[in-house]
Coordinates of C-alpha atoms and ligand atoms in Angstrom, one line a residue:
X4 CA 69.6 95.7 40.8
X5 CA 68.6 92.0 40.6
X6 CA 71.6 89.6 40.7
X7 CA 70.8 86.9 38.1
X8 CA 72.1 83.4 38.6
X9 CA 74.2 81.7 36.0
X10 CA 72.9 78.1 35.9
X11 CA 73.3 75.6 33.1
X12 CA 74.8 78.3 30.9
X13 CA 71.8 80.6 31.2
X14 CA 71.3 83.8 33.3
X15 CA 68.1 83.6 35.3
X16 CA 66.6 85.6 38.1
X17 CA 65.4 83.5 41.1
X18 CA 61.7 83.5 42.1
X19 CA 60.3 85.8 44.8
X20 CA 61.4 89.1 46.2
X21 CA 64.9 87.9 47.2
X22 CA 67.2 89.1 49.9
X23 CA 68.4 92.8 49.8
X24 CA 72.1 93.6 49.8
X25 CA 72.9 96.9 51.5
X26 CA 75.4 99.7 51.6
X27 CA 76.8 99.3 55.2
X28 CA 77.3 103.1 55.5
X29 CA 73.8 104.1 54.8
X30 CA 71.8 100.9 55.0
X31 CA 70.4 101.6 51.5
X32 CA 69.6 98.6 49.3
X33 CA 72.1 98.2 46.5
X34 CA 71.1 94.9 44.9
X35 CA 68.9 91.8 45.5
X36 CA 69.8 88.1 45.4
X37 CA 67.3 85.3 44.9
X38 CA 68.0 81.6 44.4
X39 CA 64.4 80.3 44.8
X40 CA 63.4 78.3 41.8
X41 CA 66.9 77.8 40.4
X42 CA 67.5 74.3 39.2
X43 CA 70.6 73.5 41.2
X44 CA 70.6 69.8 40.4
X45 CA 70.4 70.5 36.7
X46 CA 73.0 73.3 37.0
X47 CA 75.5 70.9 38.7
X48 CA 74.9 68.2 36.0
X49 CA 75.5 70.8 33.3
X50 CA 78.7 72.0 34.9
X51 CA 80.0 68.4 35.2
X52 CA 79.1 67.4 31.6
X53 CA 79.5 70.5 29.5
X54 CA 82.0 72.5 31.5
X55 CA 84.0 69.7 32.9
X56 CA 84.4 67.9 29.5
X57 CA 85.5 71.1 27.8
X58 CA 88.1 71.9 30.5
X59 CA 89.5 68.4 30.6
X60 CA 90.0 68.4 26.9
X61 CA 92.6 71.1 27.4
X62 CA 96.1 70.7 28.7
X63 CA 97.4 72.3 31.9
X64 CA 99.2 74.9 29.8
X65 CA 96.0 75.7 27.9
X66 CA 94.1 76.0 31.1
X67 CA 96.9 78.3 32.5
X68 CA 96.2 80.5 29.5
X69 CA 92.5 80.6 30.6
X70 CA 93.6 81.8 34.0
X71 CA 95.7 84.5 32.4
X72 CA 92.7 85.6 30.3
X73 CA 90.5 85.7 33.4
X74 CA 93.0 87.9 35.1
X75 CA 93.2 90.3 32.1
X76 CA 89.5 90.5 31.8
X77 CA 89.0 91.3 35.5
X78 CA 91.8 93.9 35.3
X79 CA 89.8 95.7 32.6
X80 CA 86.9 96.2 35.0
X81 CA 88.8 97.1 38.1
X82 CA 87.2 100.5 38.6
X83 CA 83.7 99.0 38.6
X84 CA 84.8 96.4 41.1
X85 CA 86.2 99.0 43.5
X86 CA 82.9 100.9 43.2
X87 CA 80.9 97.7 44.1
X88 CA 83.3 96.9 46.9
X89 CA 82.8 100.4 48.4
X90 CA 79.1 100.3 48.0
X91 CA 78.4 96.8 49.1
X92 CA 81.2 96.0 51.6
X93 CA 82.0 99.5 52.8
X94 CA 85.6 99.1 51.7
X95 CA 88.1 101.9 51.4
X96 CA 90.2 101.6 48.3
X97 CA 93.1 99.9 50.1
X98 CA 90.8 97.2 51.6
X99 CA 89.1 96.7 48.2
X100 CA 92.5 96.2 46.6
X101 CA 93.3 93.2 48.8
X102 CA 90.1 91.5 47.5
X103 CA 90.2 92.7 43.9
X104 CA 93.9 93.0 43.1
X105 CA 94.5 90.0 45.3
X106 CA 92.3 88.0 43.0
X107 CA 94.1 89.1 39.8
X108 CA 97.5 88.5 41.4
X109 CA 96.5 85.0 42.5
X110 CA 95.2 84.1 39.1
X111 CA 98.3 85.4 37.4
X112 CA 100.5 83.5 39.9
X113 CA 98.7 80.2 39.1
X114 CA 98.9 80.9 35.3
X115 CA 102.7 81.4 35.8
X116 CA 103.2 78.4 38.0
X117 CA 101.2 76.1 35.8
X118 CA 103.6 76.6 32.9
X119 CA 105.8 73.9 34.5
X120 CA 103.1 71.3 33.9
X121 CA 103.2 72.0 30.1
X122 CA 100.9 70.1 27.7
X123 CA 100.0 67.3 30.2
X124 CA 96.5 66.4 31.2
X125 CA 97.2 64.4 34.3
X126 CA 100.0 63.8 36.8
X127 CA 102.2 60.7 37.5
X128 CA 103.9 60.1 40.8
X129 CA 107.3 58.6 40.9
X130 CA 108.4 55.9 38.5
X131 CA 106.7 52.5 37.9
X132 CA 107.9 49.8 40.3
X133 CA 107.8 46.1 39.7
X134 CA 105.1 43.8 41.2
X135 CA 106.3 40.7 39.5
X136 CA 109.8 39.1 39.4
X137 CA 110.2 39.7 35.7
X138 CA 109.0 43.3 36.0
X139 CA 106.1 42.7 33.5
X140 CA 103.6 43.6 36.1
X141 CA 104.1 47.1 37.5
X142 CA 102.5 49.7 39.7
X143 CA 102.5 53.5 39.6
X144 CA 100.3 56.2 41.1
X145 CA 98.6 58.8 38.9
X146 CA 96.6 61.9 39.8
X147 CA 93.6 62.4 37.5
X148 CA 91.3 65.5 37.4
X149 CA 88.1 64.7 39.2
X150 CA 85.2 64.4 36.8
X151 CA 82.6 66.4 38.8
X152 CA 82.1 70.0 39.8
X153 CA 84.0 72.1 42.3
X154 CA 81.3 73.5 44.6
X155 CA 82.4 76.6 46.5
X156 CA 80.4 78.0 49.4
X157 CA 82.1 81.3 50.3
X158 CA 82.2 83.8 53.2
X159 CA 81.1 87.4 52.9
X160 CA 84.4 89.1 53.7
X161 CA 86.3 88.3 50.4
X162 CA 83.6 88.1 47.7
X163 CA 86.3 88.3 44.9
X164 CA 89.5 86.7 46.3
X165 CA 87.4 84.0 48.1
X166 CA 86.2 82.9 44.6
X167 CA 89.4 83.2 42.6
X168 CA 91.8 81.7 45.2
X169 CA 89.7 78.5 44.9
X170 CA 88.8 78.8 41.2
X171 CA 92.4 79.2 40.0
X172 CA 93.6 75.7 41.0
X173 CA 90.2 74.1 40.3
X174 CA 90.0 75.4 36.7
X175 CA 93.7 74.6 36.2
X176 CA 93.0 71.0 37.3
X177 CA 90.1 70.8 34.8
X178 CA 87.2 71.1 37.2
X179 CA 84.2 73.4 36.5
X180 CA 83.4 75.8 39.3
X181 CA 79.9 76.2 40.8
X182 CA 80.1 79.1 43.3
X183 CA 77.6 80.3 45.9
X184 CA 79.0 83.5 47.3
X185 CA 77.7 84.7 50.7
X186 CA 74.5 86.6 50.1
X187 CA 75.4 89.9 51.8
X188 CA 78.2 90.7 49.3
X189 CA 77.4 88.5 46.3
X190 CA 77.3 91.4 43.9
X191 CA 81.0 91.6 43.3
X192 CA 81.5 87.9 42.5
X193 CA 78.4 87.9 40.3
X194 CA 79.6 91.0 38.4
X195 CA 83.0 89.3 37.8
X196 CA 81.4 86.2 36.5
X197 CA 79.1 88.3 34.2
X198 CA 82.1 90.1 32.8
X199 CA 83.9 86.8 32.0
X200 CA 80.8 85.4 30.3
X201 CA 80.3 88.6 28.3
X202 CA 84.0 88.4 27.2
X203 CA 83.6 84.7 26.4
X204 CA 86.8 83.8 28.2
X205 CA 85.7 80.4 29.5
X206 CA 84.1 77.4 27.9
X207 CA 80.4 77.1 28.4
X208 CA 79.6 75.5 31.8
X209 CA 83.1 76.1 33.2
X210 CA 81.6 78.5 35.8
X211 CA 78.2 78.8 37.4
X212 CA 77.0 81.1 40.1
X213 CA 74.0 81.1 42.4
X214 CA 73.3 84.2 44.5
X215 CA 71.1 83.9 47.6
X216 CA 70.5 80.9 49.8
X217 CA 72.2 77.6 49.1
X218 CA 68.9 75.8 49.4
X219 CA 69.2 72.2 48.2
X220 CA 72.6 72.6 46.6
X221 CA 74.4 70.1 48.7
X222 CA 71.6 67.5 48.3
X223 CA 72.9 67.1 44.7
X224 CA 76.6 66.7 45.1
X225 CA 77.9 63.3 44.1
X226 CA 81.1 61.2 44.3
X227 CA 82.8 63.1 41.4
X228 CA 82.4 66.5 43.1
X229 CA 84.4 68.4 45.7
X230 CA 83.1 71.0 48.2
X231 CA 85.2 73.8 49.4
X232 CA 83.6 75.9 52.2
X233 CA 84.7 79.1 53.9
X234 CA 82.7 80.6 56.7
X235 CA 81.8 80.0 60.3
X236 CA 82.5 76.8 62.3
X237 CA 78.7 76.3 62.8
X238 CA 77.9 76.3 59.0
X239 CA 81.1 74.2 58.4
X240 CA 79.8 71.5 60.7
X241 CA 76.5 71.4 58.8
X242 CA 78.4 71.2 55.4
X243 CA 80.7 68.4 56.7
X244 CA 77.9 66.3 58.0
X245 CA 75.4 66.9 55.2
X246 CA 73.9 63.5 54.2
X247 CA 74.8 63.7 50.5
X248 CA 78.4 64.7 51.4
X249 CA 78.7 61.8 53.9
X250 CA 76.9 59.2 51.7
X251 CA 79.0 60.0 48.6
X252 CA 82.3 60.6 50.4
X253 CA 82.6 64.0 48.8
X254 CA 85.9 65.6 49.7
X255 CA 85.3 68.7 51.7
X256 CA 87.8 71.5 52.4
X257 CA 86.9 73.7 55.3
X258 CA 88.3 77.2 56.1
X259 CA 86.6 78.3 59.3
X260 CA 87.1 80.7 62.2
X261 CA 90.4 81.2 64.0
X262 CA 91.7 83.0 67.0
X263 CA 95.1 83.9 65.6
X264 CA 97.9 85.0 67.8
X265 CA 100.8 87.4 67.4
X266 CA 103.6 86.7 69.9
X267 CA 106.3 89.2 71.1
X268 CA 109.6 87.6 72.1
X269 CA 110.4 87.5 75.8
X270 CA 113.4 89.7 75.2
X271 CA 111.6 92.4 73.3
X272 CA 111.3 95.4 75.5
X273 CA 109.7 98.8 74.6
X274 CA 112.0 100.6 72.2
X275 CA 113.2 97.4 70.4
X276 CA 112.6 97.0 66.7
X277 CA 110.5 93.8 67.3
X278 CA 108.2 95.8 69.7
X279 CA 107.5 98.4 67.1
X280 CA 107.0 95.9 64.3
X281 CA 104.5 94.0 66.4
X282 CA 102.6 97.1 67.3
X283 CA 102.4 98.2 63.7
X284 CA 101.2 94.8 62.6
X285 CA 98.5 94.5 65.3
X286 CA 97.2 98.0 64.3
X287 CA 97.1 97.0 60.6
X288 CA 95.4 93.7 61.3
X289 CA 92.8 95.3 63.5
X290 CA 91.9 98.0 61.0
X291 CA 92.4 96.5 57.6
X292 CA 88.9 95.4 56.3
X293 CA 87.7 96.6 59.7
X294 CA 89.2 93.3 61.1
X295 CA 86.9 91.2 59.0
X296 CA 89.7 88.8 58.0
X297 CA 89.8 85.2 59.0
X298 CA 93.6 85.6 59.4
X299 CA 93.5 88.8 61.5
X300 CA 95.4 89.0 64.8
X301 CA 92.9 88.4 67.7
X302 CA 95.3 87.7 70.6
X303 CA 98.5 89.6 71.2
X304 CA 100.7 87.6 73.5
X305 CA 103.4 89.7 75.1
X306 CA 105.8 89.4 78.0
X307 CA 104.1 90.6 81.2
X308 CA 106.8 93.2 81.7
X309 CA 106.0 94.9 78.4
X310 CA 102.3 94.3 78.3
X311 CA 101.1 97.7 79.4
X312 CA 103.5 99.4 77.1
X313 CA 102.3 97.3 74.2
X314 CA 98.7 98.1 74.9
X315 CA 99.4 101.8 75.3
X316 CA 101.4 101.9 72.0
X317 CA 98.6 100.1 70.1
X318 CA 95.9 102.3 71.6
X319 CA 97.9 105.5 70.6
X320 CA 98.0 104.3 67.0
X321 CA 94.4 103.3 67.0
X322 CA 93.4 106.8 68.1
X323 CA 94.8 108.1 64.7
X324 CA 92.5 105.8 62.6
X325 CA 90.0 107.7 60.5
X326 CA 86.7 105.8 60.5
X327 CA 83.7 106.6 58.3
X328 CA 82.4 106.6 54.7
X329 CA 85.0 104.9 52.5
X330 CA 84.1 107.4 49.7
X331 CA 85.8 110.1 51.8
X332 CA 89.5 110.4 50.9
X333 CA 90.6 110.7 54.6
X334 CA 88.9 107.5 55.7
X335 CA 91.2 104.6 56.5
X336 CA 88.7 102.2 58.1
X337 CA 85.2 101.5 56.9
X338 CA 82.2 99.8 58.6
X339 CA 81.5 96.1 59.1
X340 CA 79.5 94.5 56.3
X341 CA 76.1 95.1 57.8
X342 CA 74.2 95.9 61.0
X343 CA 73.8 92.2 61.8
X344 CA 77.6 91.8 61.8
X345 CA 77.8 94.9 64.0
X346 CA 75.4 93.3 66.5
X347 CA 77.5 90.1 66.4
X348 CA 80.7 92.0 67.0
X349 CA 79.3 93.8 70.0
X350 CA 78.0 90.5 71.4
X351 CA 81.5 89.1 71.0
X352 CA 83.1 92.1 72.7
X353 CA 80.6 91.8 75.6
X354 CA 81.5 88.1 76.0
X355 CA 85.2 89.0 76.1
X356 CA 84.6 91.8 78.6
X357 CA 83.7 89.1 81.2
X358 CA 87.5 88.4 81.2
X359 CA 89.0 91.6 79.9
X360 CA 89.2 95.3 80.4
X361 CA 88.8 97.8 77.6
X362 CA 91.9 99.8 76.6
X363 CA 90.5 101.5 73.5
X364 CA 87.3 101.6 71.5
X365 CA 84.4 103.4 73.2
X366 CA 81.3 102.8 71.1
X367 CA 79.5 105.7 72.8
X368 CA 82.1 108.2 71.4
X369 CA 82.4 107.1 67.8
X370 CA 83.6 110.0 65.7
X371 CA 82.7 109.2 62.1
X372 CA 83.7 111.0 58.9
X373 CA 80.7 111.6 56.6
X374 CA 78.6 108.8 58.2
X375 CA 75.8 108.4 60.7
X376 CA 76.4 105.9 63.5
X377 CA 72.7 105.3 63.9
X378 CA 72.4 103.7 60.4
X379 CA 75.9 102.6 59.5
X380 CA 77.5 99.3 60.6
X381 CA 80.5 100.9 62.3
X382 CA 82.5 99.4 65.2
X383 CA 85.5 101.3 66.7
X384 CA 88.8 99.6 66.8
X385 CA 88.6 97.9 70.2
X386 CA 91.6 96.9 72.2
X387 CA 91.1 94.7 75.3
X388 CA 93.5 93.6 78.0
X389 CA 93.2 90.2 79.7
X390 CA 95.0 90.2 83.1
X391 CA 94.5 86.6 84.0
X392 CA 94.7 84.7 80.6
X393 CA 95.4 81.3 82.1
X394 CA 92.1 81.3 83.9
X395 CA 90.3 82.8 81.0
X396 CA 88.4 80.8 78.4
X397 CA 86.5 83.1 76.0
X398 CA 89.6 85.1 75.1
X399 CA 91.1 82.0 73.5
X400 CA 87.8 80.8 72.0
X401 CA 85.6 83.7 70.9
X402 CA 86.4 85.1 67.4
X403 CA 85.0 88.6 67.2
X404 CA 84.8 89.2 63.4
X405 CA 85.6 92.9 63.5
X406 CA 88.3 95.4 64.6
X407 CA 88.9 93.7 67.9
X408 CA 92.1 92.3 69.6
X409 CA 93.2 91.5 73.1
X410 CA 96.6 92.0 74.7
X411 CA 97.5 88.9 76.8
X412 CA 100.5 89.0 79.1
X413 CA 102.6 85.9 79.5
X414 CA 105.1 85.0 82.2
X415 CA 107.6 82.7 80.5
X416 CA 108.3 81.0 77.2
X417 CA 106.4 77.9 78.3
X418 CA 103.5 80.1 79.2
X419 CA 103.5 81.8 75.8
X420 CA 103.5 78.4 74.1
X421 CA 100.6 77.1 76.3
X422 CA 98.5 80.3 75.7
X423 CA 99.1 80.2 71.9
X424 CA 98.0 76.5 71.8
X425 CA 94.7 77.4 73.5
X426 CA 93.5 78.7 70.2
X427 CA 92.8 75.1 69.4
X428 CA 94.2 75.3 65.9
X429 CA 94.6 78.6 64.0
X430 CA 95.2 79.7 60.4
X431 CA 98.3 81.8 61.4
X432 CA 100.5 82.9 64.2
X433 CA 103.3 85.5 64.0
X434 CA 106.3 85.7 66.2
X435 CA 108.3 88.9 66.6
X436 CA 111.6 88.1 68.2
X437 CA 115.3 88.2 67.4
X438 CA 116.2 85.8 70.2
X439 CA 117.1 82.5 68.5
X440 CA 116.6 80.5 71.7
X441 CA 113.1 81.9 72.0
X442 CA 112.3 81.2 68.4
X443 CA 113.8 77.7 68.5
X444 CA 111.5 76.8 71.4
X445 CA 108.3 78.6 70.4
X446 CA 108.0 77.9 66.6
X447 CA 108.2 74.0 66.7
X448 CA 106.0 74.0 69.8
X449 CA 103.1 75.7 68.1
X450 CA 103.7 74.6 64.5
X451 CA 101.4 71.5 64.7
X452 CA 98.4 73.8 65.6
X453 CA 99.0 76.4 62.9
X454 CA 98.6 76.5 59.1
X455 CA 101.2 79.3 58.7
X456 CA 103.8 80.9 61.0
X457 CA 105.3 84.3 60.2
X458 CA 108.6 84.9 61.9
X459 CA 109.8 88.5 62.1
X460 CA 113.4 88.7 63.3
X461 CA 116.1 91.2 62.7
X462 CA 117.0 89.6 59.4
X463 CA 113.4 90.0 58.1
X464 CA 112.7 93.3 59.8
X465 CA 110.0 95.2 57.9
X466 CA 110.3 93.2 54.7
X467 CA 107.7 90.6 55.5
X468 CA 104.4 90.2 53.6
X469 CA 102.2 90.6 56.7
X470 CA 100.5 88.4 59.4
X471 CA 97.1 88.3 57.7
X472 CA 98.2 88.4 54.0
X473 CA 97.7 85.1 52.3
X474 CA 100.3 84.5 49.6
X475 CA 99.2 82.2 46.7
X476 CA 102.5 80.3 47.0
X477 CA 101.9 79.5 50.7
X478 CA 99.4 77.1 52.1
X479 CA 96.3 78.8 53.6
X480 CA 94.3 76.8 56.2
X481 CA 94.6 75.6 59.7
X482 CA 94.0 72.6 61.9
X483 CA 91.4 72.1 64.6
X484 CA 88.8 74.9 64.9
X485 CA 90.3 76.6 61.8
X486 CA 88.6 73.8 59.9
X487 CA 91.4 71.4 59.1
X488 CA 91.6 72.6 55.4
X489 CA 94.3 73.5 53.0
X490 CA 94.1 75.9 50.1
X491 CA 96.7 77.5 47.8
X492 CA 100.3 76.6 48.5
X493 CA 101.2 77.0 44.8
X494 CA 100.6 73.9 42.7
X495 CA 100.0 71.9 45.9
X496 CA 96.4 73.1 45.7
X497 CA 95.8 71.0 42.6
X498 CA 95.9 67.8 44.7
X499 CA 92.4 68.5 46.1
X500 CA 90.9 68.6 42.6
X501 CA 92.6 65.4 41.4
X502 CA 92.0 61.8 42.5
X503 CA 94.9 59.4 43.1
X504 CA 94.7 56.0 41.4
X505 CA 97.2 53.1 41.8
X506 CA 97.5 51.5 38.5
X507 CA 98.7 47.9 38.4
X508 CA 99.4 46.6 35.0
X509 CA 101.8 46.1 32.2
X510 CA 104.5 48.5 31.0
X511 CA 102.3 49.2 28.0
X512 CA 99.4 50.3 30.2
X513 CA 101.6 52.6 32.2
X514 CA 103.0 54.0 29.0
X515 CA 99.4 54.7 27.8
X516 CA 98.3 56.4 31.0
X517 CA 101.6 58.2 31.5
X518 CA 101.8 59.6 28.0
X519 CA 100.0 62.8 28.8
X520 CA 101.3 63.0 32.4
X521 CA 103.5 65.6 34.1
X522 CA 105.6 64.8 37.1
X523 CA 103.4 65.1 40.3
X524 CA 106.5 66.2 42.1
X525 CA 106.1 69.5 40.4
X526 CA 103.2 70.2 42.8
X527 CA 105.7 70.5 45.6
X528 CA 107.9 72.9 43.7
Ligands
LIG604 P1 78.6 81.8 57.4 O1 77.5 82.4 58.0 O2 79.0 80.4 57.9 O3 78.3 81.7 55.9 C1 79.3 81.2 55.0 C2 78.6 80.7 53.7 O4 77.8 79.5 54.0 C3 77.7 81.7 53.1 O5 77.8 81.6 51.7 C4 76.3 81.2 53.5 O6 75.3 81.6 52.7 C5 76.5 79.7 53.5 N1 75.5 79.0 54.2 C6 74.9 79.3 55.3 N2 74.0 78.3 55.7 C7 74.2 77.3 54.8 C8 73.5 76.1 54.6 N3 72.6 75.6 55.4 N4 73.9 75.4 53.5 C9 74.9 75.8 52.6 N5 75.5 77.0 52.8 C10 75.1 77.7 53.8 O7 79.9 82.7 57.5 P2 80.1 84.2 57.1 O8 79.3 85.0 58.2 O9 79.8 84.5 55.7 O10 81.6 84.4 57.3 C11 82.3 84.8 58.5 C12 83.0 83.7 59.1 O11 83.8 83.1 58.1 C13 84.0 84.1 60.2 O12 83.8 83.2 61.2 C14 85.4 83.9 59.6 O13 86.3 83.5 60.5 C15 85.1 82.8 58.6 N6 86.1 82.9 57.5 C16 87.1 82.0 57.4 C17 88.0 82.2 56.4 C18 89.1 81.2 56.2 O14 89.8 81.2 55.2 N7 89.4 80.3 57.2 C19 87.9 83.2 55.5 C20 86.9 84.1 55.6 C21 86.0 84.0 56.6 P3 74.4 82.9 53.0 O15 75.2 84.1 53.0 O16 73.4 82.9 51.9 O17 73.7 82.6 54.3

């Protein structure tokens, strides 16, 4: 199947043979993507003028209704999406649900949250404050939707959610979306866009998609656009420093790699509830989506006295994981997305093995259900142990994008803090402890280097939403090597798609601009 591109309101197939998309279980080609010949400059211009103008003519409430209609349309085609996810990403149903149902849930959440903004078209911050003695001359800040296109360059691991978690706030803000999904898994995003176009849910030009290489896309971004990138730190650097991005001061949001930590409290011995909850969460994070989640636990920081018990308990659980063809009902973990990612994962494991020992995950004894290891992109859940983490470097820096985690013993609370901080900025950390003194020290000491911290104590117990699960109402993103970006966080996400202007003028001018404005404080709600 050839994935057509939707550019300037028209479906077109790119020139040339294109790049094959494969089934990671069999290696068979399932679709082809090609962007050669696509008029990306013209497509961006069309999105800005036709799509942007139509969206900005609507109120926030009307755009919220659009999000609801998108969610309803996607929900109608769920079965087809699960099929694509299985065939192109190798996802068992539970993994596909995170991507597909996660998209629908995120869209519905934004549709619901946006109701608070009502029939407004812009946002006003605070009240006008006088700049002249008689109060005639006043100042107030307003947030206006940006007039360009929201350009998304996405990673392969969440072809659906990666699009909709960004598109929901962008469309709500009144910005048309121009998405370039990662080529290996572009099929699902392309099919979703096609279903929406067929159902005539969105105004013409409100969404465009180009499958295949990004080519000259970034050459054409201008001062009205924004770019939101998800992917590796290496590509992120290229995006951030692209000449057109720099020249036009285009706002860029980056979500990049992360070596996330789970931390077990110093007091949590084997047999405690926190010990069990941490073990369960590490196993889930290693095996869900075969560890191909930017938020997955990579480092498991545990008190030295409990380290061997933790490693043994995780390894015992991993031994129960059923790996293989996701079409088989018994399979709980599928392959990586393709053989290239498998090679990259084994290279990463080899790099970590310079500093670690293997506890679980022998690639030479990989028992697969209904799949051939010689052609599939399978990697066994691999648990490593780092005996001397303070002297180690790679274990804190190398993100293996697969079912791989390392148990890291720590000696003291200060040591746990120091080791966690060696991730150089992460999307998320989780702390499993019911010792208030431990939590009071650790959480503030690592908070500046993390986008999100999950604290599991006896009050929360098993009722948490998960280390790796990104909730639409909570900010997603992290400082430092995680990219320095911010997404979601409820209506906070709208800020990226608006531009703040300080208006200095008469009360009448404020009345004119503020007429269609909602209170910007609602973004923090
Ligand atoms: P990647 O290789 O960096 O690719 C990401 C995207 O950038 C793809 O759409 C890719 O297109 C595109 N791209 C590559 N070169 C480009 C260029 N010169 N100009 C414009 N776009 C270009 O990353 P990936 O392998 O897809 O994803 C895995 C990485 O993403 C992991 O490191 C993971 O940690 C990270 N990730 C982070 C998050 C987060 O939220 N922080 C979420 C998911 C993944 P092609 O596919 O066509 O090459």
